[in-house]
Amino acid sequence: MFTWLERGPNDKITVVTSVMARKLKKFASEIDAKVYDEMVRVAKQNGQSQRHIIEKALEHYLHNVVPSQRPVRRAVMNAFERSVTRNRDLLERLAK
């Protein structure tokens, strides 16, 4: 069993317990020195590990940023273009 503390909104500390061991992968990468220094400062300031900060940043990027950057499906764009063509006169009058 693993237990750790996480700081949530409004600095509320939550005790998290997991009965399953998390499988970890080691990786190395180079990042901008200023970003690294800020991450280290924030981790110390919040009592969090650097690993925690990096994991949370990657989770946020993968679950929030990446989905919002997916291209629009071709069928959706075709429908939009047909609508604009069909309603061009109305759209021009509304623009005035």
mmCIF file of C-alpha atoms in Angstrom:
data_model
loop_
_atom_site.group_PDB
_atom_site.id
_atom_site.type_symbol
_atom_site.label_atom_id
_atom_site.label_comp_id
_atom_site.label_asym_id
_atom_site.label_seq_id
_atom_site.Cartn_x
_atom_site.Cartn_y
_atom_site.Cartn_z
ATOM 1 C CA MET A 1 0.000 0.000 0.000
ATOM 2 C CA PHE A 2 1.261 3.475 -0.901
ATOM 3 C CA THR A 3 0.164 6.686 0.776
ATOM 4 C CA TRP A 4 1.091 10.237 -0.178
ATOM 5 C CA LEU A 5 -0.155 13.789 0.235
ATOM 6 C CA GLU A 6 -1.402 15.963 -2.611
ATOM 7 C CA ARG A 7 -2.088 19.668 -2.451
ATOM 8 C CA GLY A 8 -5.337 20.604 -4.176
ATOM 9 C CA PRO A 9 -7.284 23.809 -4.790
ATOM 10 C CA ASN A 10 -7.120 26.392 -2.008
ATOM 11 C CA ASP A 11 -4.053 24.605 -0.590
ATOM 12 C CA LYS A 12 -6.241 21.775 0.724
ATOM 13 C CA ILE A 13 -4.058 18.748 1.520
ATOM 14 C CA THR A 14 -5.507 15.348 0.649
ATOM 15 C CA VAL A 15 -4.205 11.945 1.743
ATOM 16 C CA VAL A 16 -4.101 9.608 -1.245
ATOM 17 C CA THR A 17 -3.752 5.854 -0.781
ATOM 18 C CA SER A 18 -3.194 3.287 -3.480
ATOM 19 C CA VAL A 19 -3.052 -0.464 -3.011
ATOM 20 C CA MET A 20 -1.471 -1.018 -6.417
ATOM 21 C CA ALA A 21 2.126 -0.167 -7.095
ATOM 22 C CA ARG A 22 2.422 2.260 -9.979
ATOM 23 C CA LYS A 23 4.610 1.144 -12.829
ATOM 24 C CA LEU A 24 7.240 3.800 -13.456
ATOM 25 C CA LYS A 25 9.396 4.525 -16.492
ATOM 26 C CA LYS A 26 12.620 6.465 -16.289
ATOM 27 C CA PHE A 27 13.344 9.073 -18.931
ATOM 28 C CA ALA A 28 15.773 11.909 -19.419
ATOM 29 C CA SER A 29 15.279 15.090 -21.370
ATOM 30 C CA GLU A 30 16.732 18.563 -21.636
ATOM 31 C CA ILE A 31 14.560 21.606 -20.957
ATOM 32 C CA ASP A 32 15.061 25.346 -20.822
ATOM 33 C CA ALA A 33 17.065 26.305 -17.729
ATOM 34 C CA LYS A 34 14.592 29.028 -16.689
ATOM 35 C CA VAL A 35 11.639 26.615 -16.900
ATOM 36 C CA TYR A 36 13.570 24.022 -14.892
ATOM 37 C CA ASP A 37 14.539 26.545 -12.211
ATOM 38 C CA GLU A 38 10.943 27.733 -11.915
ATOM 39 C CA MET A 39 9.694 24.146 -11.629
ATOM 40 C CA VAL A 40 12.216 23.408 -8.855
ATOM 41 C CA ARG A 41 11.221 26.612 -7.027
ATOM 42 C CA VAL A 42 7.494 25.827 -7.271
ATOM 43 C CA ALA A 43 8.027 22.220 -6.156
ATOM 44 C CA LYS A 44 9.945 23.364 -3.058
ATOM 45 C CA GLN A 45 7.460 26.157 -2.349
ATOM 46 C CA ASN A 46 4.509 23.743 -2.514
ATOM 47 C CA GLY A 47 6.220 20.826 -0.805
ATOM 48 C CA GLN A 48 5.898 18.669 -3.909
ATOM 49 C CA SER A 49 8.391 16.497 -5.700
ATOM 50 C CA GLN A 50 9.733 17.473 -9.098
ATOM 51 C CA ARG A 51 8.375 14.185 -10.422
ATOM 52 C CA HIS A 52 4.886 15.145 -9.215
ATOM 53 C CA ILE A 53 5.071 18.515 -11.002
ATOM 54 C CA ILE A 54 6.256 16.905 -14.246
ATOM 55 C CA GLU A 55 3.620 14.136 -14.102
ATOM 56 C CA LYS A 56 0.806 16.626 -13.492
ATOM 57 C CA ALA A 57 2.055 18.892 -16.305
ATOM 58 C CA LEU A 58 2.216 15.960 -18.736
ATOM 59 C CA GLU A 59 -1.232 14.718 -17.689
ATOM 60 C CA HIS A 60 -2.686 18.206 -18.224
ATOM 61 C CA TYR A 61 -1.038 18.500 -21.639
ATOM 62 C CA LEU A 62 -2.132 15.046 -22.806
ATOM 63 C CA HIS A 63 -5.718 15.251 -21.508
ATOM 64 C CA ASN A 64 -6.526 18.940 -22.118
ATOM 65 C CA VAL A 65 -4.207 20.540 -24.654
ATOM 66 C CA VAL A 66 -3.767 17.732 -27.185
ATOM 67 C CA PRO A 67 -7.515 17.033 -27.636
ATOM 68 C CA SER A 68 -8.184 20.726 -28.283
ATOM 69 C CA GLN A 69 -5.583 20.780 -31.071
ATOM 70 C CA ARG A 70 -7.009 17.924 -33.124
ATOM 71 C CA PRO A 71 -7.927 18.971 -36.647
ATOM 72 C CA VAL A 72 -11.582 19.390 -37.532
ATOM 73 C CA ARG A 73 -13.006 16.389 -39.347
ATOM 74 C CA ARG A 74 -13.317 16.821 -43.115
ATOM 75 C CA ALA A 75 -17.083 16.106 -43.028
ATOM 76 C CA VAL A 76 -17.602 18.938 -40.538
ATOM 77 C CA MET A 77 -15.613 21.378 -42.686
ATOM 78 C CA ASN A 78 -17.565 20.331 -45.805
ATOM 79 C CA ALA A 79 -20.868 20.968 -44.036
ATOM 80 C CA PHE A 80 -19.614 24.367 -42.843
ATOM 81 C CA GLU A 81 -18.489 25.357 -46.354
ATOM 82 C CA ARG A 82 -21.862 24.286 -47.842
ATOM 83 C CA SER A 83 -23.673 26.338 -45.206
ATOM 84 C CA VAL A 84 -21.575 29.438 -45.920
ATOM 85 C CA THR A 85 -22.161 29.073 -49.672
ATOM 86 C CA ARG A 86 -25.902 28.542 -49.222
ATOM 87 C CA ASN A 87 -26.256 31.496 -46.807
ATOM 88 C CA ARG A 88 -23.697 33.908 -48.295
ATOM 89 C CA ASP A 89 -26.283 36.652 -48.967
ATOM 90 C CA LEU A 90 -27.650 36.488 -45.429
ATOM 91 C CA LEU A 91 -24.151 36.454 -43.899
ATOM 92 C CA GLU A 92 -23.113 39.522 -45.899
ATOM 93 C CA ARG A 93 -26.267 41.413 -44.785
ATOM 94 C CA LEU A 94 -25.633 40.433 -41.154
ATOM 95 C CA ALA A 95 -22.027 41.627 -41.425
ATOM 96 C CA LYS A 96 -23.238 45.133 -42.406
#
